[in-house]
């Protein structure tokens, strides 16, 4: 099997993240697969998509399910993201969405995205998952005065077309309920979303799935996937699963060669995060910081940041395009420098953690959820475009529903999210496409 990035990005030991340090000890409740088992449904990948699929299959449909995960449950992007419960999971703007899918389907898409946020709250309440939910929405900040115009239009569209109350905040107002710095030129508050502790949420999903009867196998990478008559045979280092149906829930961590039907369709991209040590009251006051809401700025190569419950500051950005340890060190230095440039009063605050992981982009630029046309016993959900916190658990619920009803979810899943993306042409050049896109966005972001 092949990886797009340096192999070191796929080594399944826990990353040295703030989340791993604060999640409350290792999750040792399950053991790797040993020997041979038969199940109705085998899920490959133990992130939000896979765990939510398993939880809903076991709890709501009483279907015999197992999850096979290369690392610990939540090892991938789900246990290491920024914890932004935000929308939408698309790289297309509203105008492009409407022109491609029409207003009705775009509205269905936004309604589904809001359902995704609500599902997290319901899961936390109903399953007793404590994952430090904070905030009353999301903030988007104009990094230059000229970018506020676009946000004003966006706020109007969100409110008018999708019923999401969104307020425009001019610089002084934003300073009152957010923060101040040179790259704060006003912004918007979208009354949807929150922040959470991503690894606690992943572990909560895993515990619930287990409690309802799903069997979870950590440290059990699927090394081969074969069809033998009516069953799928998934082989791991020490075991084998025979399943009637398989769900591919590997998002950006898919190794090509596992299943030819999914090769060449994904473009994983690296996202980086640094966190600081907890800031003092004086340090917070220096930037008049007063919000627990997640924030992103208007750069195409955006910065995303939030103040964590212990006042550690989380600052995230896109990554390099090789995944080597050397480029990781380079990115850490760049992130540290950029954090200090955007928030100069925190320039000398020590960085406590740096880590990175893979998000998943596709040519469709919207999520891909469905059932394989050539083999209707294979299901998939991926391509959340760095917005999987709300979308992946929702996608897992949809997959469970599709399996239990034996349909393709056409009446429940908006067209925007349905079906496989097309393959990338000359797929071997995908990282070069990404490099070219980054150079282009860098130029746009530098415009006044
Ligand atoms: C640094 C970073 C910051 C992010 N910030 C945000 C954010 O703030 N808000 C937001 O909405 N989204 C964010 N995202 C994206 C979000 O985390 C993902 O979209 C989401 O977690 C995807 O969930 P998933 O379960 O589909 O995939 P993942 O959580 O990536 O899980 C896939 C799993 O599949 C496993 N796997 C792969 N191949 C195999 C195999 N052959 N056998 C067994 N297991 C296998 C991997 O080990 C991995 O654990 C961020 C991502 C990163 C990396």
Tab-separated table of C-alpha atoms in Angstrom, residues 24-385:
chain	number	residue	atom	x	y	z
A	24	UNK	CA	-7.095	11.819	31.070
A	25	UNK	CA	-4.813	8.841	30.491
A	26	UNK	CA	-4.681	6.178	27.786
A	27	UNK	CA	-7.797	4.361	26.613
A	28	UNK	CA	-6.952	0.738	27.335
A	29	UNK	CA	-10.452	-0.733	27.191
A	30	UNK	CA	-10.039	-2.692	23.930
A	31	UNK	CA	-7.397	-5.016	22.551
A	32	UNK	CA	-6.107	-5.671	19.016
A	33	UNK	CA	-7.760	-8.278	16.816
A	34	UNK	CA	-6.369	-11.790	17.232
A	35	UNK	CA	-7.680	-14.753	15.247
A	36	UNK	CA	-10.722	-14.948	13.029
A	37	UNK	CA	-14.116	-13.291	13.572
A	38	UNK	CA	-17.340	-13.027	11.538
A	39	UNK	CA	-19.480	-9.858	11.676
A	40	UNK	CA	-22.288	-8.230	9.735
A	41	UNK	CA	-20.441	-4.932	9.328
A	42	UNK	CA	-16.720	-4.179	9.558
A	43	UNK	CA	-15.727	-0.523	9.774
A	44	UNK	CA	-12.186	0.432	8.713
A	45	UNK	CA	-11.031	3.487	10.668
A	46	UNK	CA	-11.718	4.452	14.286
A	47	UNK	CA	-12.238	8.225	14.006
A	48	UNK	CA	-15.524	10.108	14.313
A	49	UNK	CA	-16.873	8.606	11.060
A	50	UNK	CA	-16.138	4.996	11.978
A	51	UNK	CA	-17.028	5.280	15.665
A	52	UNK	CA	-20.292	7.061	14.972
A	53	UNK	CA	-21.197	4.444	12.347
A	54	UNK	CA	-20.512	1.684	14.864
A	55	UNK	CA	-22.354	3.438	17.676
A	56	UNK	CA	-25.480	4.014	15.590
A	57	UNK	CA	-25.425	0.528	14.048
A	58	UNK	CA	-25.139	-1.111	17.463
A	59	UNK	CA	-27.420	1.194	19.441
A	60	UNK	CA	-30.180	2.051	16.984
A	61	UNK	CA	-30.212	-0.929	14.624
A	62	UNK	CA	-28.766	-3.796	16.730
A	63	UNK	CA	-26.410	-4.758	13.906
A	64	UNK	CA	-23.318	-6.765	14.750
A	65	UNK	CA	-20.379	-4.397	14.074
A	66	UNK	CA	-16.654	-4.132	14.621
A	67	UNK	CA	-14.199	-1.271	14.094
A	68	UNK	CA	-10.631	-1.893	12.938
A	69	UNK	CA	-8.250	0.990	13.670
A	70	UNK	CA	-4.516	1.218	12.943
A	71	UNK	CA	-3.716	3.223	16.084
A	72	UNK	CA	-5.741	3.871	19.233
A	73	UNK	CA	-9.374	4.924	18.779
A	74	UNK	CA	-9.300	8.551	17.633
A	75	UNK	CA	-5.623	8.329	16.646
A	76	UNK	CA	-6.175	10.114	13.287
A	77	UNK	CA	-7.529	13.605	12.711
A	78	UNK	CA	-10.425	13.007	15.125
A	79	UNK	CA	-8.219	12.922	18.193
A	80	UNK	CA	-5.967	15.804	17.226
A	81	UNK	CA	-8.018	18.489	15.446
A	82	UNK	CA	-8.648	22.033	16.661
A	83	UNK	CA	-11.970	21.077	18.247
A	84	UNK	CA	-13.903	23.609	16.190
A	85	UNK	CA	-17.525	22.567	15.821
A	86	UNK	CA	-18.038	24.746	12.763
A	87	UNK	CA	-19.693	24.777	9.337
A	88	UNK	CA	-19.740	24.297	6.380
A	89	UNK	CA	-17.647	21.306	5.282
A	90	UNK	CA	-16.951	22.672	1.828
A	91	UNK	CA	-14.330	24.661	0.000
A	92	UNK	CA	-17.020	26.053	-2.312
A	93	UNK	CA	-18.526	29.445	-1.496
A	94	UNK	CA	-22.282	29.847	-1.280
A	95	UNK	CA	-22.509	31.238	-4.810
A	96	UNK	CA	-20.663	28.230	-6.231
A	97	UNK	CA	-22.756	25.782	-4.200
A	98	UNK	CA	-25.984	27.364	-5.400
A	99	UNK	CA	-24.881	27.458	-9.013
A	100	UNK	CA	-23.795	23.797	-8.914
A	101	UNK	CA	-26.632	22.317	-6.805
A	102	UNK	CA	-29.410	24.928	-6.737
A	103	UNK	CA	-30.686	26.837	-3.705
A	104	UNK	CA	-32.932	24.040	-2.373
A	105	UNK	CA	-30.136	21.471	-2.201
A	106	UNK	CA	-27.729	24.042	-0.763
A	107	UNK	CA	-30.303	24.774	1.926
A	108	UNK	CA	-30.632	21.040	2.614
A	109	UNK	CA	-26.850	20.890	2.925
A	110	UNK	CA	-26.732	23.720	5.475
A	111	UNK	CA	-29.657	22.182	7.394
A	112	UNK	CA	-27.727	18.881	7.508
A	113	UNK	CA	-24.638	20.731	8.760
A	114	UNK	CA	-26.688	22.231	11.588
A	115	UNK	CA	-28.082	18.743	12.325
A	116	UNK	CA	-24.462	17.618	12.605
A	117	UNK	CA	-23.810	20.203	15.318
A	118	UNK	CA	-26.987	19.223	17.135
A	119	UNK	CA	-26.046	15.541	16.892
A	120	UNK	CA	-22.861	16.252	18.863
A	121	UNK	CA	-24.860	17.935	21.617
A	122	UNK	CA	-27.363	15.054	21.616
A	123	UNK	CA	-24.604	12.464	21.791
A	124	UNK	CA	-22.909	14.322	24.637
A	125	UNK	CA	-26.169	14.602	26.584
A	126	UNK	CA	-27.622	11.210	25.710
A	127	UNK	CA	-24.447	9.146	26.056
A	128	UNK	CA	-22.907	11.128	28.902
A	129	UNK	CA	-19.883	12.264	26.899
A	130	UNK	CA	-17.946	15.009	28.669
A	131	UNK	CA	-15.774	16.741	26.083
A	132	UNK	CA	-15.576	20.315	27.391
A	133	UNK	CA	-18.122	21.930	25.047
A	134	UNK	CA	-17.643	25.714	25.131
A	135	UNK	CA	-18.850	28.829	23.312
A	136	UNK	CA	-22.007	30.122	21.684
A	137	UNK	CA	-20.998	30.053	18.021
A	138	UNK	CA	-18.091	30.734	15.713
A	139	UNK	CA	-16.252	33.953	14.924
A	140	UNK	CA	-14.678	34.835	11.624
A	141	UNK	CA	-12.306	37.776	11.631
A	142	UNK	CA	-11.265	39.991	8.710
A	143	UNK	CA	-7.457	40.060	8.657
A	144	UNK	CA	-7.531	43.241	6.507
A	145	UNK	CA	-10.159	46.009	6.350
A	146	UNK	CA	-10.993	45.120	2.722
A	147	UNK	CA	-12.010	41.588	3.713
A	148	UNK	CA	-14.853	42.738	5.959
A	149	UNK	CA	-16.975	43.441	2.862
A	150	UNK	CA	-17.027	39.742	1.950
A	151	UNK	CA	-17.952	38.811	5.504
A	152	UNK	CA	-20.856	41.266	5.509
A	153	UNK	CA	-22.246	39.565	2.394
A	154	UNK	CA	-21.628	36.124	3.871
A	155	UNK	CA	-23.444	37.059	7.093
A	156	UNK	CA	-26.421	38.248	5.086
A	157	UNK	CA	-26.546	34.996	3.058
A	158	UNK	CA	-26.230	32.802	6.140
A	159	UNK	CA	-29.088	34.602	7.836
A	160	UNK	CA	-31.362	35.027	4.821
A	161	UNK	CA	-30.947	31.700	3.009
A	162	UNK	CA	-30.060	29.293	5.794
A	163	UNK	CA	-31.659	30.794	8.912
A	164	UNK	CA	-28.350	30.983	10.796
A	165	UNK	CA	-28.360	34.175	12.871
A	166	UNK	CA	-25.107	35.927	11.946
A	167	UNK	CA	-24.069	39.344	13.215
A	168	UNK	CA	-21.579	41.705	11.650
A	169	UNK	CA	-19.183	43.134	14.218
A	170	UNK	CA	-17.175	46.206	13.356
A	171	UNK	CA	-13.699	46.476	14.766
A	172	UNK	CA	-14.624	48.043	18.116
A	173	UNK	CA	-17.534	45.625	18.680
A	174	UNK	CA	-15.347	42.659	17.795
A	175	UNK	CA	-12.800	43.968	20.271
A	176	UNK	CA	-15.480	44.003	22.984
A	177	UNK	CA	-16.452	40.347	22.665
A	178	UNK	CA	-13.418	38.816	20.993
A	179	UNK	CA	-9.929	40.290	21.026
A	180	UNK	CA	-7.772	43.039	19.590
A	181	UNK	CA	-4.697	42.982	17.383
A	182	UNK	CA	-3.544	44.501	14.084
A	183	UNK	CA	-5.107	41.646	12.085
A	184	UNK	CA	-8.509	42.191	13.735
A	185	UNK	CA	-10.440	44.411	11.324
A	186	UNK	CA	-13.949	43.419	12.374
A	187	UNK	CA	-15.742	40.195	11.626
A	188	UNK	CA	-18.861	38.128	12.117
A	189	UNK	CA	-20.404	36.014	14.842
A	190	UNK	CA	-22.295	32.996	13.535
A	191	UNK	CA	-24.702	31.650	16.151
A	192	UNK	CA	-23.924	28.030	15.352
A	193	UNK	CA	-21.172	25.815	16.690
A	194	UNK	CA	-18.842	25.562	19.669
A	195	UNK	CA	-15.443	24.345	20.750
A	196	UNK	CA	-14.747	20.901	22.201
A	197	UNK	CA	-11.936	18.588	23.315
A	198	UNK	CA	-11.589	16.403	20.209
A	199	UNK	CA	-9.900	13.400	21.803
A	200	UNK	CA	-12.336	13.302	24.731
A	201	UNK	CA	-15.154	13.357	22.188
A	202	UNK	CA	-13.579	10.502	20.175
A	203	UNK	CA	-13.083	8.458	23.340
A	204	UNK	CA	-16.659	9.199	24.386
A	205	UNK	CA	-17.919	7.871	21.058
A	206	UNK	CA	-15.720	4.779	21.435
A	207	UNK	CA	-16.983	4.099	24.982
A	208	UNK	CA	-20.606	4.499	23.868
A	209	UNK	CA	-20.156	2.277	20.819
A	210	UNK	CA	-18.595	-0.409	23.055
A	211	UNK	CA	-21.309	-0.055	25.673
A	212	UNK	CA	-23.981	-0.621	23.026
A	213	UNK	CA	-22.292	-3.766	21.772
A	214	UNK	CA	-19.887	-2.781	18.969
A	215	UNK	CA	-16.482	-4.447	19.184
A	216	UNK	CA	-13.471	-2.148	18.759
A	217	UNK	CA	-10.037	-3.361	17.712
A	218	UNK	CA	-7.294	-0.742	18.147
A	219	UNK	CA	-3.792	-1.323	16.687
A	220	UNK	CA	-5.356	-3.494	13.987
A	221	UNK	CA	-4.486	-2.051	10.625
A	222	UNK	CA	-6.299	-3.639	7.692
A	223	UNK	CA	-3.454	-4.769	5.463
A	224	UNK	CA	-5.537	-6.402	2.765
A	225	UNK	CA	-9.167	-6.374	1.665
A	226	UNK	CA	-10.460	-9.169	-0.544
A	227	UNK	CA	-13.819	-10.217	-1.829
A	228	UNK	CA	-14.487	-13.974	-1.454
A	229	UNK	CA	-17.922	-14.801	-2.859
A	230	UNK	CA	-20.476	-12.925	-0.776
A	231	UNK	CA	-18.111	-11.880	1.984
A	232	UNK	CA	-15.320	-9.381	2.442
A	233	UNK	CA	-12.169	-10.647	4.078
A	234	UNK	CA	-10.097	-8.044	5.913
A	235	UNK	CA	-6.701	-9.143	7.105
A	236	UNK	CA	-4.698	-7.542	9.905
A	237	UNK	CA	-1.282	-8.560	11.231
A	238	UNK	CA	-2.707	-11.057	13.746
A	239	UNK	CA	-6.253	-11.634	12.580
A	240	UNK	CA	-8.940	-11.780	9.964
A	241	UNK	CA	-12.479	-10.432	9.776
A	242	UNK	CA	-15.155	-11.842	7.503
A	243	UNK	CA	-17.913	-9.291	6.983
A	244	UNK	CA	-21.029	-9.006	4.850
A	245	UNK	CA	-20.589	-5.262	4.544
A	246	UNK	CA	-17.630	-2.914	4.912
A	247	UNK	CA	-17.531	0.791	5.715
A	248	UNK	CA	-14.465	2.753	4.630
A	249	UNK	CA	-13.931	5.463	7.269
A	250	UNK	CA	-10.269	6.324	6.805
A	251	UNK	CA	-10.616	9.903	5.459
A	252	UNK	CA	-7.156	11.462	4.854
A	253	UNK	CA	-5.320	8.407	6.250
A	254	UNK	CA	-6.322	6.041	3.441
A	255	UNK	CA	-3.307	4.173	2.067
A	256	UNK	CA	-3.787	3.677	-1.626
A	257	UNK	CA	-3.865	0.066	-2.780
A	258	UNK	CA	-6.324	-1.043	-0.102
A	259	UNK	CA	-9.320	-0.843	-2.464
A	260	UNK	CA	-8.878	0.279	-6.045
A	261	UNK	CA	-12.317	1.956	-6.140
A	262	UNK	CA	-11.083	4.686	-3.767
A	263	UNK	CA	-7.596	5.282	-5.126
A	264	UNK	CA	-6.723	8.609	-6.803
A	265	UNK	CA	-9.857	10.353	-5.466
A	266	UNK	CA	-8.463	11.915	-2.271
A	267	UNK	CA	-5.980	14.662	-1.672
A	268	UNK	CA	-4.918	14.602	1.977
A	269	UNK	CA	-3.474	17.904	3.229
A	270	UNK	CA	-1.476	18.569	6.379
A	271	UNK	CA	-2.838	20.850	9.081
A	272	UNK	CA	-0.587	22.053	11.947
A	273	UNK	CA	-1.313	23.179	15.472
A	274	UNK	CA	0.765	24.805	18.209
A	275	UNK	CA	-0.425	25.505	21.738
A	276	UNK	CA	1.100	27.824	24.319
A	277	UNK	CA	1.379	27.318	28.051
A	278	UNK	CA	-1.640	28.793	29.919
A	279	UNK	CA	-1.692	32.586	29.551
A	280	UNK	CA	-1.818	34.820	32.616
A	281	UNK	CA	-4.589	37.382	33.177
A	282	UNK	CA	-2.194	40.138	32.173
A	283	UNK	CA	-1.287	38.346	28.953
A	284	UNK	CA	-4.962	37.823	28.092
A	285	UNK	CA	-5.673	41.471	28.832
A	286	UNK	CA	-2.860	42.590	26.529
A	287	UNK	CA	-4.982	41.468	23.540
A	288	UNK	CA	-8.263	42.115	25.414
A	289	UNK	CA	-9.095	38.432	24.968
A	290	UNK	CA	-12.617	37.597	26.132
A	291	UNK	CA	-14.047	34.723	24.089
A	292	UNK	CA	-14.088	30.928	24.220
A	293	UNK	CA	-15.528	30.704	20.693
A	294	UNK	CA	-13.445	29.166	17.922
A	295	UNK	CA	-12.155	31.751	15.425
A	296	UNK	CA	-10.788	31.635	11.915
A	297	UNK	CA	-9.555	34.511	9.800
A	298	UNK	CA	-10.234	35.475	6.196
A	299	UNK	CA	-6.972	34.278	4.677
A	300	UNK	CA	-7.360	31.548	2.059
A	301	UNK	CA	-4.479	29.848	3.843
A	302	UNK	CA	-6.282	30.576	7.044
A	303	UNK	CA	-5.219	30.736	10.652
A	304	UNK	CA	-7.621	29.152	13.140
A	305	UNK	CA	-7.348	29.766	16.845
A	306	UNK	CA	-9.132	29.509	20.168
A	307	UNK	CA	-8.524	29.983	23.861
A	308	UNK	CA	-8.716	26.625	25.649
A	309	UNK	CA	-10.431	26.203	29.032
A	310	UNK	CA	-7.106	26.439	30.947
A	311	UNK	CA	-6.142	29.587	28.948
A	312	UNK	CA	-3.644	27.790	26.744
A	313	UNK	CA	-3.856	29.339	23.288
A	314	UNK	CA	-4.338	27.046	20.260
A	315	UNK	CA	-3.126	28.343	16.905
A	316	UNK	CA	-3.514	26.326	13.700
A	317	UNK	CA	-2.603	26.648	10.036
A	318	UNK	CA	-2.032	24.648	6.889
A	319	UNK	CA	1.087	22.497	6.732
A	320	UNK	CA	3.954	21.578	4.466
A	321	UNK	CA	3.606	19.290	1.471
A	322	UNK	CA	6.078	16.506	2.260
A	323	UNK	CA	5.327	15.328	5.803
A	324	UNK	CA	9.014	14.788	6.637
A	325	UNK	CA	10.220	15.389	10.200
A	326	UNK	CA	12.498	18.150	8.886
A	327	UNK	CA	9.594	20.029	7.292
A	328	UNK	CA	7.622	19.490	10.508
A	329	UNK	CA	10.355	21.315	12.459
A	330	UNK	CA	10.341	24.067	9.853
A	331	UNK	CA	6.551	24.436	10.144
A	332	UNK	CA	6.733	24.549	13.941
A	333	UNK	CA	9.238	27.433	13.720
A	334	UNK	CA	7.067	29.216	11.145
A	335	UNK	CA	3.893	28.789	13.222
A	336	UNK	CA	5.655	30.063	16.333
A	337	UNK	CA	6.881	33.114	14.436
A	338	UNK	CA	3.475	33.804	12.833
A	339	UNK	CA	1.660	33.447	16.174
A	340	UNK	CA	3.994	36.117	17.568
A	341	UNK	CA	3.424	38.379	14.550
A	342	UNK	CA	-0.384	38.174	14.733
A	343	UNK	CA	-0.432	38.396	18.557
A	344	UNK	CA	2.732	40.397	19.356
A	345	UNK	CA	2.095	40.515	23.119
A	346	UNK	CA	2.422	36.716	23.193
A	347	UNK	CA	5.602	36.593	21.139
A	348	UNK	CA	7.685	35.289	24.011
A	349	UNK	CA	5.133	32.878	25.482
A	350	UNK	CA	6.602	29.366	25.274
A	351	UNK	CA	5.013	26.818	22.952
A	352	UNK	CA	3.912	23.739	24.898
A	353	UNK	CA	2.980	21.407	22.023
A	354	UNK	CA	3.240	21.121	18.269
A	355	UNK	CA	1.556	18.440	16.183
A	356	UNK	CA	0.013	17.891	12.781
A	357	UNK	CA	-2.341	15.587	10.954
A	358	UNK	CA	-4.153	14.924	7.705
A	359	UNK	CA	-7.391	16.462	6.499
A	360	UNK	CA	-9.004	15.360	3.248
A	361	UNK	CA	-9.775	17.373	0.132
A	362	UNK	CA	-11.430	16.051	-3.031
A	363	UNK	CA	-12.225	17.427	-6.492
A	364	UNK	CA	-15.857	17.718	-5.424
A	365	UNK	CA	-14.937	20.185	-2.654
A	366	UNK	CA	-17.857	18.874	-0.561
A	367	UNK	CA	-18.191	15.683	1.539
A	368	UNK	CA	-18.603	12.297	-0.157
A	369	UNK	CA	-21.025	9.922	1.533
A	370	UNK	CA	-22.567	6.868	-0.068
A	371	UNK	CA	-22.690	3.286	-1.172
A	372	UNK	CA	-20.430	1.920	-3.888
A	373	UNK	CA	-22.274	1.651	-7.192
A	374	UNK	CA	-20.260	-1.415	-8.274
A	375	UNK	CA	-20.543	-3.183	-4.931
A	376	UNK	CA	-23.522	-2.095	-2.800
A	377	UNK	CA	-22.076	-3.879	0.246
A	378	UNK	CA	-19.346	-1.217	0.468
A	379	UNK	CA	-20.078	2.161	2.095
A	380	UNK	CA	-17.877	5.236	2.486
A	381	UNK	CA	-17.787	8.717	4.004
A	382	UNK	CA	-14.850	11.113	3.659
A	383	UNK	CA	-13.728	14.472	2.275
A	384	UNK	CA	-14.865	16.892	4.974
A	385	UNK	CA	-12.418	19.607	3.887
